[in-house]
Amino acid sequence: MRILVKNGTIATESEVFQGDILIENEKIKEIGVNLSSEDAKIIDAFGQYVLPGAVDVHTHMDLQAGKYRAVDDFYDGTVAAACGGTTTIVDHMAFGPKGCSLWHQVEEYHRLADGKAVIDYGFHGVIQHVNDSILREMKEIADKDGITSFKIYMTYDFMLKDDEIYRVLKQAKEDGIVIAVHCENDGVINYLRNEYRENGCTEVKYHPLSRPARCEAEAVNRMLHIAAMAGDAPLYIVHLSSKEGLMEIMRAKAEHQKNFAVETCTQYLTLTDEVYEDIREGLKATMSPPLRKKEDNDALWQALHDDVIDTVATDHCPFNFGKEKQAGAKDFTCCPNGAPGVEERVCVMFSEGVEKGRITLTQMVKYLCTNPSRMYGLYPQKGTLLPGSDADIVLLDPKKEWVLTHADMHSAVDYTCYEGMPVKGRITLVMQRGKVIVKDNKFLGAKGDGKYLKRNRSVLAK
């Protein structure tokens, strides 16, 4: 069956124009003005923006984090994503058993996701130790399973040391693989956390103080230098949260360092560390890096305006406030790190970004759709509206005003960090490969309809 989306305002990463989209066999067949097809089902998009399905390249579905497991599995989490206008995710794997091969977690994540996801999905591999076998497996997995990116950490139990990071980056450069990195200075963070605990300073308000912005900035700086020494290896900095970290990015760009990209997240643009003064809201927002200050919000928005940052993701990693998060009620260091956000991203970015004049609509499409797709080998199948692209399409009514509340959300988690936020602009319809899966905030898709995506090499690796 053909579908014709008519009379909408089409927004891509480069232009906004009135037009129609003809869909056939799950793909966009034609884009133009006054298109017609006698046998097509008509979807009237008059008065609405027609956007590419959003691509979130930083989620943590069904994540095992120490003693706690994220409450969204690949069904609940992708239903929430779909209802929020995200039609593709690339999920970050959890650490596996000590000493395991890279294939171990690849197989585990296929078991967790295959047959459950309702939208299309891929995985980032995870590297938790380094030896010759691990380095060989990177290319094997990229070639055989289309996992063309791997994540490393500069903190946490399975962090890599600088020499290990260098080895990984050198191999990644040779194999055309992107390395995504969580940048924080582990030594200083652990010193501060221990110092606060020893002094009885265990309230959640000490969480941001134990992970200061300079810990991020130092690690970003170190990571950029190591990547440069490894021949400008393909590098992707995840969840940039601070003005200090941003300054290190700007330095590297000014020096024309190649093959790196930078991500921030919705929460680092819109929320601040003032929430940690309230234990209830503070526990909800306990994440790493922590929320920062308004001046950090402003600096990150300006960087998006100036095209310094490349993508906006979510780091969606939900734990229930009423259960898992209570582990940190008396000691913030015991609280599982993470918060929901995969459903809120598109509408919050439109309302707080486009409607308030901080970024343009084309920039929003670029940061939420096209650039994530380019960075991780999905373009032009995903993240854009072009003939031949998958017919992943979102209709957004820019005139609808509403208040964001947990009652409207679809995640299995029991809260949203954006409770009570007034929002202008609401998603009315979401299509995945030409099939309507969300209409007026009701999920209409089916469990297991999401396809696993074997990804190509990133633009960073070419």
CSV table of C-alpha atoms in Angstrom, one decimal, residues 107-447:
chain,number,residue,atom,x,y,z
A,107,GLU,CA,25.3,-12.2,22.2
A,108,GLU,CA,23.7,-11.1,25.4
A,109,TYR,CA,22.2,-8.0,24.0
A,110,HIS,CA,20.7,-9.8,21.0
A,111,ARG,CA,19.0,-12.1,23.5
A,112,LEU,CA,17.7,-9.0,25.4
A,113,ALA,CA,16.5,-7.0,22.4
A,114,ASP,CA,15.7,-9.3,19.5
A,115,GLY,CA,11.9,-9.9,19.3
A,116,LYS,CA,11.2,-7.2,21.9
A,117,ALA,CA,12.1,-3.8,20.3
A,118,VAL,CA,9.3,-2.0,18.6
A,119,ILE,CA,11.6,0.4,16.7
A,120,ASP,CA,14.8,-0.2,14.8
A,121,TYR,CA,17.9,-0.6,16.9
A,122,GLY,CA,21.6,-1.2,16.9
A,123,PHE,CA,24.3,-1.6,19.6
A,124,HIS,CA,27.5,0.0,20.7
A,125,GLY,CA,30.0,-2.6,21.9
A,126,VAL,CA,31.8,-2.1,25.2
A,127,ILE,CA,35.5,-2.6,26.0
A,128,GLN,CA,36.4,-3.3,29.6
A,129,HIS,CA,39.9,-4.7,29.3
A,130,VAL,CA,42.5,-4.7,26.5
A,131,ASN,CA,44.6,-7.5,25.0
A,132,ASP,CA,45.4,-8.7,21.5
A,133,SER,CA,42.3,-10.8,21.3
A,134,ILE,CA,40.0,-8.0,22.3
A,135,LEU,CA,41.6,-5.7,19.6
A,136,ARG,CA,41.0,-8.4,16.9
A,137,GLU,CA,37.4,-8.9,18.0
A,138,MET,CA,36.6,-5.2,17.4
A,139,LYS,CA,37.0,-5.6,13.6
A,140,GLU,CA,35.3,-9.1,13.6
A,141,ILE,CA,32.2,-7.7,15.3
A,142,ALA,CA,32.2,-4.7,13.0
A,143,ASP,CA,32.4,-6.8,9.9
A,144,LYS,CA,30.1,-9.6,10.9
A,145,ASP,CA,27.5,-7.9,13.1
A,146,GLY,CA,27.6,-4.3,12.0
A,147,ILE,CA,28.6,-3.0,15.4
A,148,THR,CA,31.0,-0.3,14.2
A,149,SER,CA,31.4,1.6,17.5
A,150,PHE,CA,32.6,0.6,20.9
A,151,LYS,CA,32.5,2.5,24.2
A,152,ILE,CA,35.2,2.9,26.8
A,153,TYR,CA,35.1,4.5,30.2
A,154,MET,CA,37.7,6.7,32.0
A,155,THR,CA,36.0,6.0,35.3
A,156,TYR,CA,34.0,3.1,37.0
A,157,ASP,CA,35.2,-0.4,37.8
A,158,PHE,CA,36.1,-1.4,34.2
A,159,MET,CA,37.8,1.9,33.2
A,160,LEU,CA,40.7,1.8,30.9
A,161,LYS,CA,44.1,3.2,31.6
A,162,ASP,CA,45.7,5.7,29.3
A,163,ASP,CA,48.0,3.1,27.6
A,164,GLU,CA,45.0,0.8,27.0
A,165,ILE,CA,43.0,3.7,25.6
A,166,TYR,CA,45.9,4.5,23.2
A,167,ARG,CA,46.0,0.9,22.0
A,168,VAL,CA,42.2,0.8,21.4
A,169,LEU,CA,42.3,4.1,19.5
A,170,LYS,CA,45.2,3.0,17.3
A,171,GLN,CA,43.3,-0.2,16.4
A,172,ALA,CA,40.1,1.7,15.8
A,173,LYS,CA,41.9,4.1,13.5
A,174,GLU,CA,43.2,1.1,11.5
A,175,ASP,CA,39.8,-0.6,11.4
A,176,GLY,CA,37.5,2.4,10.8
A,177,ILE,CA,35.7,2.0,14.1
A,178,VAL,CA,34.4,4.9,16.3
A,179,ILE,CA,35.3,4.9,20.0
A,180,ALA,CA,32.7,6.5,22.2
A,181,VAL,CA,34.1,7.7,25.6
A,182,HIS,CA,32.7,8.6,29.0
A,183,CYS,CA,35.1,11.3,30.1
A,184,GLU,CA,35.6,11.9,33.8
A,185,ASN,CA,38.8,11.9,36.0
A,186,ASP,CA,38.4,8.7,38.1
A,187,GLY,CA,41.1,9.5,40.6
A,188,VAL,CA,39.8,12.8,41.7
A,189,ILE,CA,36.1,11.7,41.7
A,190,ASN,CA,36.9,8.7,44.0
A,191,TYR,CA,39.0,10.9,46.3
A,192,LEU,CA,36.2,13.4,46.7
A,193,ARG,CA,33.5,10.8,47.1
A,194,ASN,CA,35.5,9.1,49.9
A,195,GLU,CA,36.3,12.4,51.5
A,196,TYR,CA,32.6,13.4,51.6
A,197,ARG,CA,31.6,10.1,53.1
A,198,GLU,CA,34.3,10.1,55.7
A,199,ASN,CA,33.1,13.6,56.8
A,200,GLY,CA,29.4,12.5,57.0
A,201,CYS,CA,28.5,14.6,53.9
A,202,THR,CA,26.3,11.9,52.3
A,203,GLU,CA,23.2,13.9,51.2
A,204,VAL,CA,22.5,14.0,47.5
A,205,LYS,CA,23.5,17.6,47.3
A,206,TYR,CA,27.1,16.4,47.5
A,207,HIS,CA,26.8,14.3,44.4
A,208,PRO,CA,27.6,17.2,42.0
A,209,LEU,CA,30.4,18.4,44.3
A,210,SER,CA,32.0,15.0,44.1
A,211,ARG,CA,32.1,15.1,40.3
A,212,PRO,CA,33.1,18.7,39.5
A,213,ALA,CA,33.1,20.1,35.9
A,214,ARG,CA,36.9,20.2,35.8
A,215,CYS,CA,36.9,16.4,36.2
A,216,GLU,CA,35.1,16.2,32.9
A,217,ALA,CA,37.2,18.9,31.3
A,218,GLU,CA,40.5,17.2,32.2
A,219,ALA,CA,39.4,13.9,30.9
A,220,VAL,CA,38.0,15.4,27.7
A,221,ASN,CA,41.3,17.2,27.2
A,222,ARG,CA,43.3,14.0,27.8
A,223,MET,CA,41.1,12.0,25.5
A,224,LEU,CA,41.4,14.4,22.7
A,225,HIS,CA,45.2,14.4,23.0
A,226,ILE,CA,45.4,10.6,23.1
A,227,ALA,CA,43.2,10.4,20.0
A,228,ALA,CA,45.4,12.9,18.2
A,229,MET,CA,48.5,10.9,19.1
A,230,ALA,CA,46.8,7.8,17.7
A,231,GLY,CA,46.6,9.5,14.3
A,232,ASP,CA,43.4,11.4,14.8
A,233,ALA,CA,41.5,8.2,15.6
A,234,PRO,CA,37.7,8.3,15.3
A,235,LEU,CA,36.4,9.6,18.6
A,236,TYR,CA,33.0,10.5,20.0
A,237,ILE,CA,32.6,12.3,23.3
A,238,VAL,CA,29.4,11.3,25.1
A,239,HIS,CA,27.1,13.4,27.3
A,240,LEU,CA,29.2,16.6,27.5
A,241,SER,CA,27.7,18.5,30.5
A,242,SER,CA,29.9,21.5,31.3
A,243,LYS,CA,31.2,24.8,30.0
A,244,GLU,CA,34.7,23.7,31.1
A,245,GLY,CA,34.4,20.6,29.0
A,246,LEU,CA,33.2,22.6,26.1
A,247,MET,CA,36.2,24.8,26.2
A,248,GLU,CA,38.4,21.8,25.6
A,249,ILE,CA,36.3,20.9,22.6
A,250,MET,CA,36.6,24.4,21.2
A,251,ARG,CA,40.4,24.3,21.7
A,252,ALA,CA,40.7,21.1,19.7
A,253,LYS,CA,38.4,22.4,17.0
A,254,ALA,CA,40.5,25.6,16.8
A,255,GLU,CA,43.5,23.5,16.3
A,256,HIS,CA,41.7,21.6,13.5
A,257,GLN,CA,41.8,18.2,15.1
A,258,LYS,CA,40.1,15.7,12.8
A,259,ASN,CA,37.7,12.8,13.2
A,260,PHE,CA,35.9,13.6,16.5
A,261,ALA,CA,32.4,14.5,17.5
A,262,VAL,CA,30.6,15.7,20.6
A,263,GLU,CA,27.3,14.8,22.1
A,264,THR,CA,25.3,16.6,24.8
A,265,CYS,CA,22.0,15.5,26.3
A,266,THR,CA,18.6,17.1,26.9
A,267,GLN,CA,19.1,17.3,30.6
A,268,TYR,CA,22.3,19.2,30.4
A,269,LEU,CA,20.6,21.9,28.4
A,270,THR,CA,17.5,22.3,30.5
A,271,LEU,CA,18.0,21.2,34.1
A,272,THR,CA,20.5,22.5,36.8
A,273,ASP,CA,22.2,21.3,40.0
A,274,GLU,CA,19.7,23.2,42.1
A,275,VAL,CA,17.5,20.1,42.1
A,276,TYR,CA,20.1,18.4,44.3
A,277,GLU,CA,19.1,20.7,47.2
A,278,ASP,CA,15.8,18.7,47.4
A,279,ILE,CA,16.4,15.0,48.3
A,280,ARG,CA,13.4,13.8,46.3
A,281,GLU,CA,14.2,15.6,43.1
A,282,GLY,CA,17.9,15.1,43.7
A,283,LEU,CA,17.7,11.4,43.8
A,284,LYS,CA,15.7,11.4,40.6
A,285,ALA,CA,18.4,13.4,38.9
A,286,THR,CA,21.4,11.4,40.2
A,287,MET,CA,23.3,10.7,37.0
A,288,SER,CA,26.9,11.0,35.9
A,289,PRO,CA,28.0,13.5,34.9
A,290,PRO,CA,25.7,15.4,37.3
A,291,LEU,CA,23.5,18.3,36.3
A,292,ARG,CA,25.5,21.6,36.2
A,293,LYS,CA,24.6,25.3,36.5
A,294,LYS,CA,22.6,27.6,34.3
A,295,GLU,CA,25.8,29.1,32.8
A,296,ASP,CA,26.6,25.6,31.6
A,297,ASN,CA,23.1,25.2,30.1
A,298,ASP,CA,23.6,28.6,28.3
A,299,ALA,CA,27.1,27.6,27.1
A,300,LEU,CA,25.9,24.3,25.6
A,301,TRP,CA,22.9,26.0,23.9
A,302,GLN,CA,25.3,28.6,22.4
A,303,ALA,CA,27.5,25.7,21.2
A,304,LEU,CA,24.5,24.1,19.5
A,305,HIS,CA,23.6,27.5,17.9
A,306,ASP,CA,27.2,27.8,16.7
A,307,ASP,CA,27.4,24.2,15.4
A,308,VAL,CA,30.2,23.3,17.8
A,309,ILE,CA,28.3,20.3,19.3
A,310,ASP,CA,27.2,17.6,16.9
A,311,THR,CA,24.4,15.6,18.5
A,312,VAL,CA,21.8,15.7,21.3
A,313,ALA,CA,21.0,12.3,22.9
A,314,THR,CA,19.5,11.2,26.2
A,315,ASP,CA,21.6,8.7,28.2
A,316,HIS,CA,18.2,7.1,29.0
A,317,CYS,CA,18.9,4.8,32.0
A,318,PRO,CA,15.8,4.7,34.3
A,319,PHE,CA,15.6,3.4,37.8
A,320,ASN,CA,12.4,3.8,39.9
A,321,PHE,CA,12.4,6.6,42.4
A,322,GLY,CA,10.2,4.5,44.7
A,323,LYS,CA,12.6,1.6,44.7
A,324,GLU,CA,16.1,1.6,43.2
A,325,LYS,CA,16.8,5.3,43.8
A,326,GLN,CA,16.1,5.0,47.5
A,327,ALA,CA,19.4,3.2,47.9
A,328,GLY,CA,20.9,6.7,47.9
A,329,ALA,CA,18.5,8.3,50.4
A,330,LYS,CA,21.1,8.2,53.2
A,331,ASP,CA,24.3,8.0,51.0
A,332,PHE,CA,24.4,9.5,47.5
A,333,THR,CA,27.3,7.2,46.6
A,334,CYS,CA,24.9,4.2,46.8
A,335,CYS,CA,22.3,5.6,44.4
A,336,PRO,CA,22.3,4.0,40.9
A,337,ASN,CA,23.3,6.5,38.3
A,338,GLY,CA,20.8,7.3,35.6
A,339,ALA,CA,17.5,8.9,34.7
A,340,PRO,CA,14.8,8.6,32.0
A,341,GLY,CA,14.6,10.9,29.0
A,342,VAL,CA,14.2,9.0,25.7
A,343,GLU,CA,10.5,10.0,25.4
A,344,GLU,CA,10.9,13.6,26.4
A,345,ARG,CA,13.8,14.6,24.1
A,346,VAL,CA,12.1,15.7,20.9
A,347,CYS,CA,9.3,17.8,22.4
A,348,VAL,CA,11.6,19.4,25.0
A,349,MET,CA,14.2,20.3,22.4
A,350,PHE,CA,11.5,21.8,20.1
A,351,SER,CA,10.0,23.8,22.9
A,352,GLU,CA,13.1,24.9,24.7
A,353,GLY,CA,15.3,25.2,21.6
A,354,VAL,CA,13.4,26.1,18.5
A,355,GLU,CA,10.4,27.9,20.1
A,356,LYS,CA,12.7,30.0,22.3
A,357,GLY,CA,15.0,30.9,19.4
A,358,ARG,CA,18.1,29.1,20.8
A,359,ILE,CA,18.4,26.9,17.7
A,360,THR,CA,16.6,26.7,14.3
A,361,LEU,CA,14.3,23.9,13.3
A,362,THR,CA,16.9,22.6,10.8
A,363,GLN,CA,19.5,22.5,13.5
A,364,MET,CA,17.1,20.5,15.7
A,365,VAL,CA,16.7,18.0,12.9
A,366,LYS,CA,20.5,17.9,12.4
A,367,TYR,CA,21.2,17.2,16.1
A,368,LEU,CA,18.4,14.8,16.8
A,369,CYS,CA,18.2,12.9,13.5
A,370,THR,CA,20.8,13.4,10.8
A,371,ASN,CA,24.1,13.9,12.7
A,372,PRO,CA,23.5,10.9,15.0
A,373,SER,CA,22.8,8.8,11.9
A,374,ARG,CA,25.9,10.0,10.2
A,375,MET,CA,28.1,9.5,13.2
A,376,TYR,CA,27.1,5.9,13.6
A,377,GLY,CA,26.8,4.6,10.0
A,378,LEU,CA,23.1,4.8,9.5
A,379,TYR,CA,22.8,7.6,7.0
A,380,PRO,CA,20.9,7.9,4.6
A,381,GLN,CA,18.8,5.0,5.7
A,382,LYS,CA,17.9,6.8,8.9
A,383,GLY,CA,17.8,10.4,10.2
A,384,THR,CA,16.7,12.2,7.0
A,385,LEU,CA,13.9,12.6,4.5
A,386,LEU,CA,15.2,11.6,1.1
A,387,PRO,CA,14.0,9.3,-1.7
A,388,GLY,CA,15.2,5.8,-0.7
A,389,SER,CA,15.4,6.5,3.0
A,390,ASP,CA,13.3,4.5,5.4
A,391,ALA,CA,9.9,6.1,5.8
A,392,ASP,CA,10.4,7.0,9.5
A,393,ILE,CA,8.4,10.1,9.9
A,394,VAL,CA,7.1,12.3,12.8
A,395,LEU,CA,4.3,14.8,12.6
A,396,LEU,CA,4.6,17.6,15.2
A,397,ASP,CA,2.0,20.3,15.8
A,398,PRO,CA,3.8,23.5,16.8
A,399,LYS,CA,0.7,25.2,18.1
A,400,LYS,CA,-0.2,22.6,20.7
A,401,GLU,CA,0.7,23.6,24.3
A,402,TRP,CA,0.7,21.2,27.1
A,403,VAL,CA,2.4,20.4,30.5
A,404,LEU,CA,4.8,17.5,30.5
A,405,THR,CA,3.9,15.0,33.2
A,406,HIS,CA,4.7,11.4,34.1
A,407,ALA,CA,1.1,10.5,33.5
A,408,ASP,CA,1.6,11.0,29.8
A,409,MET,CA,4.8,9.0,29.6
A,410,HIS,CA,5.1,5.3,28.5
A,411,SER,CA,8.4,4.2,30.2
A,412,ALA,CA,8.1,1.6,33.0
A,413,VAL,CA,9.8,4.1,35.3
A,414,ASP,CA,7.8,6.0,37.9
A,415,TYR,CA,8.8,9.6,37.2
A,416,THR,CA,10.1,12.1,34.7
A,417,CYS,CA,12.8,14.7,35.5
A,418,TYR,CA,10.7,17.2,33.5
A,419,GLU,CA,7.5,17.0,35.6
A,420,GLY,CA,5.4,20.2,35.3
A,421,MET,CA,7.5,21.7,32.4
A,422,PRO,CA,5.3,23.7,30.0
A,423,VAL,CA,5.8,22.6,26.5
A,424,LYS,CA,4.9,24.1,23.2
A,425,GLY,CA,4.7,21.6,20.3
A,426,ARG,CA,3.3,18.1,20.5
A,427,ILE,CA,3.9,14.9,18.4
A,428,THR,CA,0.6,13.8,16.8
A,429,LEU,CA,1.8,10.8,14.7
A,430,VAL,CA,4.9,8.6,14.3
A,431,MET,CA,5.6,6.3,11.4
A,432,GLN,CA,8.2,3.5,11.4
A,433,ARG,CA,9.1,2.4,7.8
A,434,GLY,CA,5.7,3.6,6.6
A,435,LYS,CA,3.6,2.1,9.4
A,436,VAL,CA,1.8,4.3,11.9
A,437,ILE,CA,3.0,3.2,15.3
A,438,VAL,CA,1.9,6.2,17.4
A,439,LYS,CA,-1.1,8.4,17.1
A,440,ASP,CA,-2.1,11.1,19.6
A,441,ASN,CA,0.2,9.6,22.2
A,442,LYS,CA,-1.2,6.1,21.9
A,443,PHE,CA,1.1,3.3,20.9
A,444,LEU,CA,-0.2,1.3,17.9
A,445,GLY,CA,2.8,-0.8,17.1
A,446,ALA,CA,3.7,-4.4,18.0
A,447,LYS,CA,6.4,-6.0,20.1
